[in-house]
XYZ file of C-alpha atoms in Angstrom:
396
model
C -50.813 -38.724 -121.104
C -47.316 -37.855 -120.668
C -45.225 -35.917 -123.318
C -43.287 -39.071 -123.916
C -46.330 -41.118 -124.425
C -47.770 -38.371 -126.869
C -44.369 -38.355 -128.674
C -44.435 -42.282 -129.013
C -48.050 -42.126 -130.189
C -46.920 -39.588 -132.960
C -44.064 -41.780 -133.766
C -46.264 -44.758 -134.092
C -48.766 -42.922 -136.409
C -46.041 -41.975 -138.754
C -44.736 -45.541 -138.984
C -48.193 -47.017 -139.434
C -48.824 -44.603 -142.350
C -45.632 -45.682 -144.038
C -46.428 -49.372 -143.374
C -49.913 -48.725 -144.942
C -48.269 -47.478 -148.116
C -46.029 -50.374 -148.035
C -48.715 -53.190 -147.435
C -50.742 -51.706 -150.344
C -48.103 -51.245 -152.821
C -45.218 -53.542 -152.203
C -46.469 -56.735 -153.768
C -47.469 -54.748 -156.891
C -44.251 -53.166 -157.203
C -42.419 -56.516 -156.939
C -44.624 -58.099 -159.603
C -45.645 -55.507 -162.063
C -42.379 -53.335 -161.824
C -39.654 -55.852 -160.886
C -41.290 -58.730 -162.708
C -41.213 -61.266 -160.069
C -43.908 -63.902 -159.803
C -46.595 -64.196 -157.081
C -44.979 -67.445 -156.034
C -41.398 -65.717 -155.836
C -42.910 -62.701 -153.795
C -44.763 -65.221 -151.106
C -41.660 -67.328 -150.915
C -39.305 -64.318 -150.511
C -41.522 -62.691 -147.883
C -41.906 -66.065 -145.955
C -38.116 -66.535 -145.826
C -37.745 -62.818 -144.707
C -40.250 -63.351 -141.905
C -38.540 -66.335 -140.541
C -35.080 -64.631 -140.732
C -36.393 -61.737 -138.908
C -37.996 -63.707 -135.949
C -34.732 -64.434 -134.279
C -33.833 -60.637 -134.095
C -36.407 -59.796 -131.485
C -34.795 -61.331 -128.558
C -31.365 -60.278 -129.478
C -32.245 -56.608 -130.282
C -34.488 -56.646 -127.024
C -31.470 -57.583 -124.953
C -29.278 -54.740 -126.476
C -32.249 -52.421 -125.376
C -32.344 -53.712 -121.913
C -28.667 -53.118 -121.633
C -27.964 -49.830 -123.443
C -31.308 -48.246 -123.441
C -34.605 -48.640 -125.543
C -34.565 -45.317 -126.970
C -31.028 -45.463 -128.355
C -31.438 -49.007 -129.883
C -34.881 -48.058 -131.195
C -33.093 -45.089 -132.962
C -30.700 -47.647 -134.682
C -33.357 -49.990 -135.704
C -35.441 -47.280 -137.199
C -32.358 -46.242 -139.199
C -31.753 -49.865 -140.375
C -35.550 -50.015 -141.321
C -35.096 -46.882 -143.502
C -32.028 -48.289 -145.413
C -33.531 -51.815 -145.650
C -36.841 -50.637 -147.020
C -35.412 -47.933 -149.345
C -33.092 -50.560 -150.923
C -36.138 -52.494 -152.338
C -36.170 -49.770 -155.209
C -32.920 -51.523 -156.167
C -34.236 -54.959 -156.376
C -33.924 -56.564 -159.957
C -33.919 -60.276 -159.192
C -35.266 -62.900 -156.679
C -32.109 -63.368 -155.109
C -31.592 -59.617 -154.357
C -35.049 -59.347 -153.079
C -34.740 -62.305 -150.770
C -31.521 -60.597 -149.195
C -33.203 -57.075 -149.001
C -36.345 -58.663 -147.659
C -34.523 -60.520 -145.056
C -32.872 -57.251 -143.896
C -36.191 -55.587 -143.747
C -37.592 -58.547 -141.684
C -34.674 -58.377 -139.183
C -34.738 -54.592 -138.715
C -38.677 -54.804 -138.267
C -38.608 -57.504 -135.638
C -35.905 -55.728 -133.854
C -37.952 -52.528 -133.866
C -40.998 -54.263 -132.615
C -39.092 -55.675 -129.572
C -37.561 -52.592 -128.492
C -40.822 -50.596 -129.065
C -42.246 -52.872 -126.692
C -39.495 -52.075 -124.019
C -39.891 -48.391 -124.674
C -43.736 -48.788 -124.045
C -43.128 -50.479 -120.822
C -40.773 -47.774 -119.570
C -42.780 -44.884 -120.660
C -46.265 -46.343 -119.823
C -45.276 -47.676 -116.272
C -48.322 -49.084 -114.429
C -50.480 -48.285 -117.414
C -48.259 -49.769 -120.277
C -50.834 -52.167 -121.345
C -53.404 -49.416 -121.758
C -50.897 -47.267 -123.657
C -50.238 -50.184 -125.900
C -53.780 -50.539 -126.581
C -54.032 -46.967 -127.414
C -51.161 -47.213 -129.737
C -52.851 -50.240 -131.554
C -55.751 -47.951 -132.324
C -53.297 -45.309 -133.592
C -51.644 -47.940 -135.666
C -55.037 -48.990 -137.324
C -55.698 -45.446 -138.194
C -52.306 -44.869 -139.846
C -52.319 -48.025 -141.820
C -55.964 -47.273 -143.004
C -54.760 -43.702 -144.115
C -51.498 -45.217 -145.715
C -53.522 -47.667 -147.659
C -55.814 -45.064 -148.971
C -53.070 -42.814 -150.182
C -51.355 -45.585 -151.763
C -54.577 -45.858 -153.992
C -53.162 -42.893 -156.199
C -50.027 -44.932 -156.866
C -51.756 -48.061 -157.635
C -54.048 -46.277 -160.075
C -51.208 -44.845 -161.959
C -49.598 -48.346 -162.092
C -46.054 -47.030 -162.954
C -42.620 -47.950 -161.667
C -42.121 -44.347 -160.593
C -45.228 -44.185 -158.594
C -44.551 -47.686 -156.918
C -41.056 -46.644 -156.062
C -42.332 -43.344 -154.444
C -44.471 -45.567 -152.269
C -41.484 -47.416 -151.098
C -39.253 -44.367 -150.706
C -41.890 -42.563 -148.552
C -42.281 -45.516 -146.657
C -38.554 -45.517 -145.875
C -38.671 -41.854 -145.261
C -41.154 -42.337 -142.457
C -39.046 -44.400 -140.429
C -36.433 -41.557 -140.545
C -39.178 -39.056 -139.530
C -40.202 -41.405 -136.617
C -36.434 -41.457 -135.388
C -36.533 -37.633 -135.233
C -39.680 -37.735 -133.150
C -38.384 -40.539 -130.945
C -35.131 -38.483 -130.289
C -37.270 -35.974 -128.541
C -38.072 -38.536 -125.773
C -36.004 -38.383 -122.758
C -33.245 -41.314 -122.242
C -34.605 -44.174 -120.561
C -31.753 -45.450 -118.370
C -31.416 -49.258 -118.215
C -32.821 -50.829 -115.056
C -30.209 -52.542 -112.717
C -30.013 -56.255 -113.090
C -31.077 -58.334 -110.017
C -29.356 -61.249 -108.528
C -27.764 -63.843 -110.926
C -30.213 -66.500 -109.886
C -32.973 -64.298 -111.081
C -31.337 -63.973 -114.419
C -31.758 -67.518 -115.220
C -35.420 -66.746 -115.864
C -34.613 -64.984 -119.006
C -32.637 -68.056 -120.545
C -35.216 -70.551 -120.116
C -38.723 -69.299 -118.684
C -40.824 -72.113 -119.403
C -44.085 -70.685 -117.876
C -43.425 -67.590 -119.871
C -42.872 -69.621 -123.009
C -45.990 -71.380 -122.329
C -48.094 -68.122 -122.135
C -46.376 -67.337 -125.409
C -47.641 -70.399 -126.851
C -51.064 -69.651 -125.981
C -51.128 -66.438 -127.459
C -49.431 -67.760 -130.493
C -52.275 -70.244 -131.081
C -54.933 -67.368 -130.409
C -52.844 -65.110 -132.898
C -53.978 -67.616 -135.724
C -57.191 -65.400 -135.704
C -55.274 -62.563 -137.429
C -55.219 -64.523 -140.585
C -58.868 -65.246 -140.568
C -59.902 -61.740 -142.040
C -57.115 -61.130 -144.226
C -56.743 -64.494 -145.605
C -59.461 -67.131 -144.956
C -62.385 -64.794 -145.240
C -61.825 -63.589 -148.832
C -60.983 -67.201 -149.987
C -64.151 -68.423 -148.111
C -66.501 -65.739 -149.608
C -65.510 -66.632 -153.022
C -65.524 -70.426 -152.762
C -67.902 -71.333 -150.321
C -70.618 -68.691 -150.090
C -73.007 -66.861 -152.314
C -71.964 -63.734 -151.259
C -70.379 -60.873 -153.566
C -66.697 -60.783 -153.512
C -66.735 -56.873 -153.043
C -68.158 -57.520 -149.694
C -64.547 -58.118 -148.296
C -63.578 -54.613 -148.447
C -66.489 -53.217 -146.167
C -65.934 -56.142 -143.982
C -62.410 -55.289 -143.470
C -63.143 -51.717 -143.080
C -65.697 -52.610 -140.332
C -62.964 -54.406 -138.477
C -60.636 -51.460 -138.588
C -63.238 -48.961 -137.323
C -64.284 -51.177 -134.525
C -60.724 -51.598 -133.331
C -60.088 -47.966 -133.480
C -63.198 -47.105 -131.478
C -63.067 -50.054 -128.901
C -59.423 -51.034 -128.330
C -58.556 -48.220 -125.812
C -61.901 -48.771 -124.000
C -61.179 -52.461 -123.737
C -57.698 -51.808 -122.101
C -59.189 -49.491 -119.693
C -60.570 -52.525 -117.908
C -57.488 -54.698 -117.668
C -55.192 -53.728 -114.825
C -53.874 -56.869 -113.561
C -53.057 -60.407 -114.328
C -56.478 -61.688 -113.195
C -58.078 -59.115 -115.479
C -55.824 -60.288 -118.215
C -56.873 -63.975 -117.843
C -60.579 -63.057 -117.831
C -60.436 -60.928 -120.827
C -58.319 -63.648 -122.798
C -61.085 -66.251 -121.898
C -63.631 -63.866 -123.150
C -61.619 -63.385 -126.459
C -61.568 -67.358 -126.930
C -65.322 -67.701 -126.630
C -65.961 -64.901 -129.007
C -63.412 -66.127 -131.606
C -64.828 -69.645 -131.270
C -68.407 -68.327 -131.861
C -67.176 -66.211 -134.984
C -65.797 -69.241 -136.498
C -68.994 -71.081 -136.279
C -70.614 -68.033 -137.781
C -68.308 -68.138 -140.642
C -69.111 -71.931 -140.942
C -72.826 -71.296 -141.166
C -72.475 -68.621 -143.707
C -71.909 -70.964 -146.531
C -75.127 -72.482 -146.251
C -77.822 -69.930 -147.604
C -78.599 -67.311 -150.035
C -76.562 -64.196 -150.931
C -78.503 -61.899 -148.517
C -78.079 -64.809 -145.767
C -74.312 -65.079 -146.367
C -73.772 -61.420 -146.293
C -75.885 -60.886 -143.071
C -74.005 -63.859 -141.278
C -70.507 -62.744 -142.477
C -71.273 -59.142 -141.116
C -72.256 -60.634 -137.860
C -69.274 -63.024 -137.765
C -66.794 -60.125 -138.412
C -68.348 -58.077 -135.647
C -68.073 -61.025 -133.203
C -64.532 -61.801 -134.501
C -63.520 -58.214 -134.052
C -64.633 -58.076 -130.425
C -62.669 -61.285 -129.865
C -59.558 -59.793 -131.593
C -59.759 -56.751 -129.114
C -60.202 -58.689 -125.999
C -57.336 -60.983 -127.103
C -55.075 -57.909 -127.803
C -55.978 -56.501 -124.267
C -55.102 -59.791 -122.424
C -52.041 -60.171 -124.610
C -50.713 -56.683 -123.856
C -51.288 -57.007 -119.970
C -49.742 -60.512 -119.430
C -46.857 -60.037 -121.860
C -45.648 -56.990 -119.893
C -46.937 -58.217 -116.252
C -45.261 -61.702 -116.529
C -41.887 -60.312 -117.707
C -39.344 -58.895 -115.271
C -39.014 -55.015 -115.506
C -35.215 -55.195 -116.099
C -35.515 -57.324 -119.187
C -38.646 -56.191 -120.779
C -36.979 -55.735 -124.307
C -35.716 -59.406 -124.234
C -38.943 -60.694 -123.178
C -40.984 -58.709 -125.718
C -38.681 -60.051 -128.152
C -39.237 -63.655 -127.210
C -42.936 -62.986 -126.906
C -42.864 -61.587 -130.395
C -40.807 -64.488 -131.897
C -43.128 -67.029 -130.569
C -46.292 -65.473 -131.591
C -44.708 -64.615 -134.954
C -44.048 -68.067 -135.701
C -47.723 -69.107 -135.472
C -48.747 -65.784 -137.485
C -46.230 -66.576 -140.246
C -47.784 -70.203 -140.468
C -51.374 -68.889 -140.173
C -52.103 -68.039 -143.978
C -51.027 -71.525 -145.137
C -52.603 -73.375 -142.190
C -55.950 -71.749 -142.322
C -55.866 -72.016 -146.295
C -55.662 -75.850 -145.473
C -57.871 -76.066 -142.556
C -60.750 -73.712 -143.282
C -60.796 -73.474 -147.051
C -60.003 -77.093 -148.078
C -61.760 -78.841 -145.265
C -64.836 -76.505 -145.413
C -67.174 -76.330 -142.618
C -65.239 -79.219 -140.572
C -62.212 -76.763 -140.594
C -64.073 -73.945 -138.932
C -65.260 -76.155 -136.215
C -61.755 -77.484 -135.773
C -60.193 -73.934 -135.555
C -63.016 -72.859 -133.125
C -62.060 -75.804 -130.877
C -58.077 -74.827 -131.018
C -58.955 -71.164 -130.149
C -61.431 -71.968 -127.376
C -59.052 -74.717 -125.768
C -56.201 -72.354 -125.945
C -58.089 -69.205 -124.364
C -59.647 -71.262 -121.660
C -56.428 -72.646 -120.694
C -54.750 -69.314 -120.045
C -55.683 -69.216 -116.339
C -53.417 -72.108 -114.795
C -50.668 -71.180 -117.128
C -50.458 -67.615 -116.399
C -50.669 -68.380 -112.720
C -47.945 -70.679 -113.011
C -45.833 -67.949 -114.559
C -46.747 -65.494 -112.029
C -45.732 -67.962 -109.100
C -42.385 -68.625 -110.914
C -41.820 -64.965 -111.019
C -42.651 -64.400 -107.466
C -40.332 -67.334 -106.628
C -37.428 -66.091 -108.525
C -37.496 -62.700 -107.214
C -37.705 -64.013 -103.502
C -34.926 -66.541 -104.113
């Protein structure tokens, strides 16, 4: 691994640690210290997420023109300022404004980071991104564990400290990123080729496929806890070890899965495998509701393992195709478009899965399995369409 890649991994670990603090303590800070209701927080975060979605392609385009490292330093600074401003929130209106700023900065950073990974990783960029995903899981887990001290204290001072440390993590990350050599923007190809970035229907179709598959990310964080308490006899405390199992498996296996994906054909194959595994896990979740507590716990454990393997395969395929089907000179913009497209589905997933899997019960899990399976198995012709489009435009 190159020095730049090691520096990026260090930066990602720092940011992930801060995010772990934020994820564990932000909602409690806003409800128990600021005094907002849970509904207010949910609405505000949703509005912020939607606001931030459009930032990815715009900021990614700036990275393509002026350099990913330079724009990344700006977005990290913006994230630090926006996140730190949360401690000044005293009303719902102010919270929405600050949360929107956080969302815009976060989505912008995500797109620029994708462009930086593409430049630093070169031919092994998908593998590097898989490694960084493992690093991210480690950092978030450590941050969430550290947040336990503040949560136990349950004071405004403690919660504010979590927010401010998270803000400081972005500044520390910026210092690390500044040590990476400047990545000069790649020259633009012919004008006709540039049309592809404006309306690239095949790439948008690939984005839609992975958007549908991204519904799976809310299965463990949203659907699983609700399913356990409302439809099974398993104890509620089982949620924690199941989520820990997911995290550990991702840390151990994501890099290994990425090593086997070096081409568009490999990306298609592993995405199909992901669809089969994710659909099977949905059926296992469905079955877990029909039995004793021991039966439910056993089936849920198996379901989470199968789901995590599908999640790992999904991520490996996504990393390869999102990079390989984007022009090198416009990686920032294309990563922003890809993030925006999948982000729409991720934002809608909690509400959608609550209605489909929890309200509808077993039938909802079967429906979700069908959606995931259909999307994943359909990636082949869509990805090859995008590949042909790319070759045609470059040769035009």
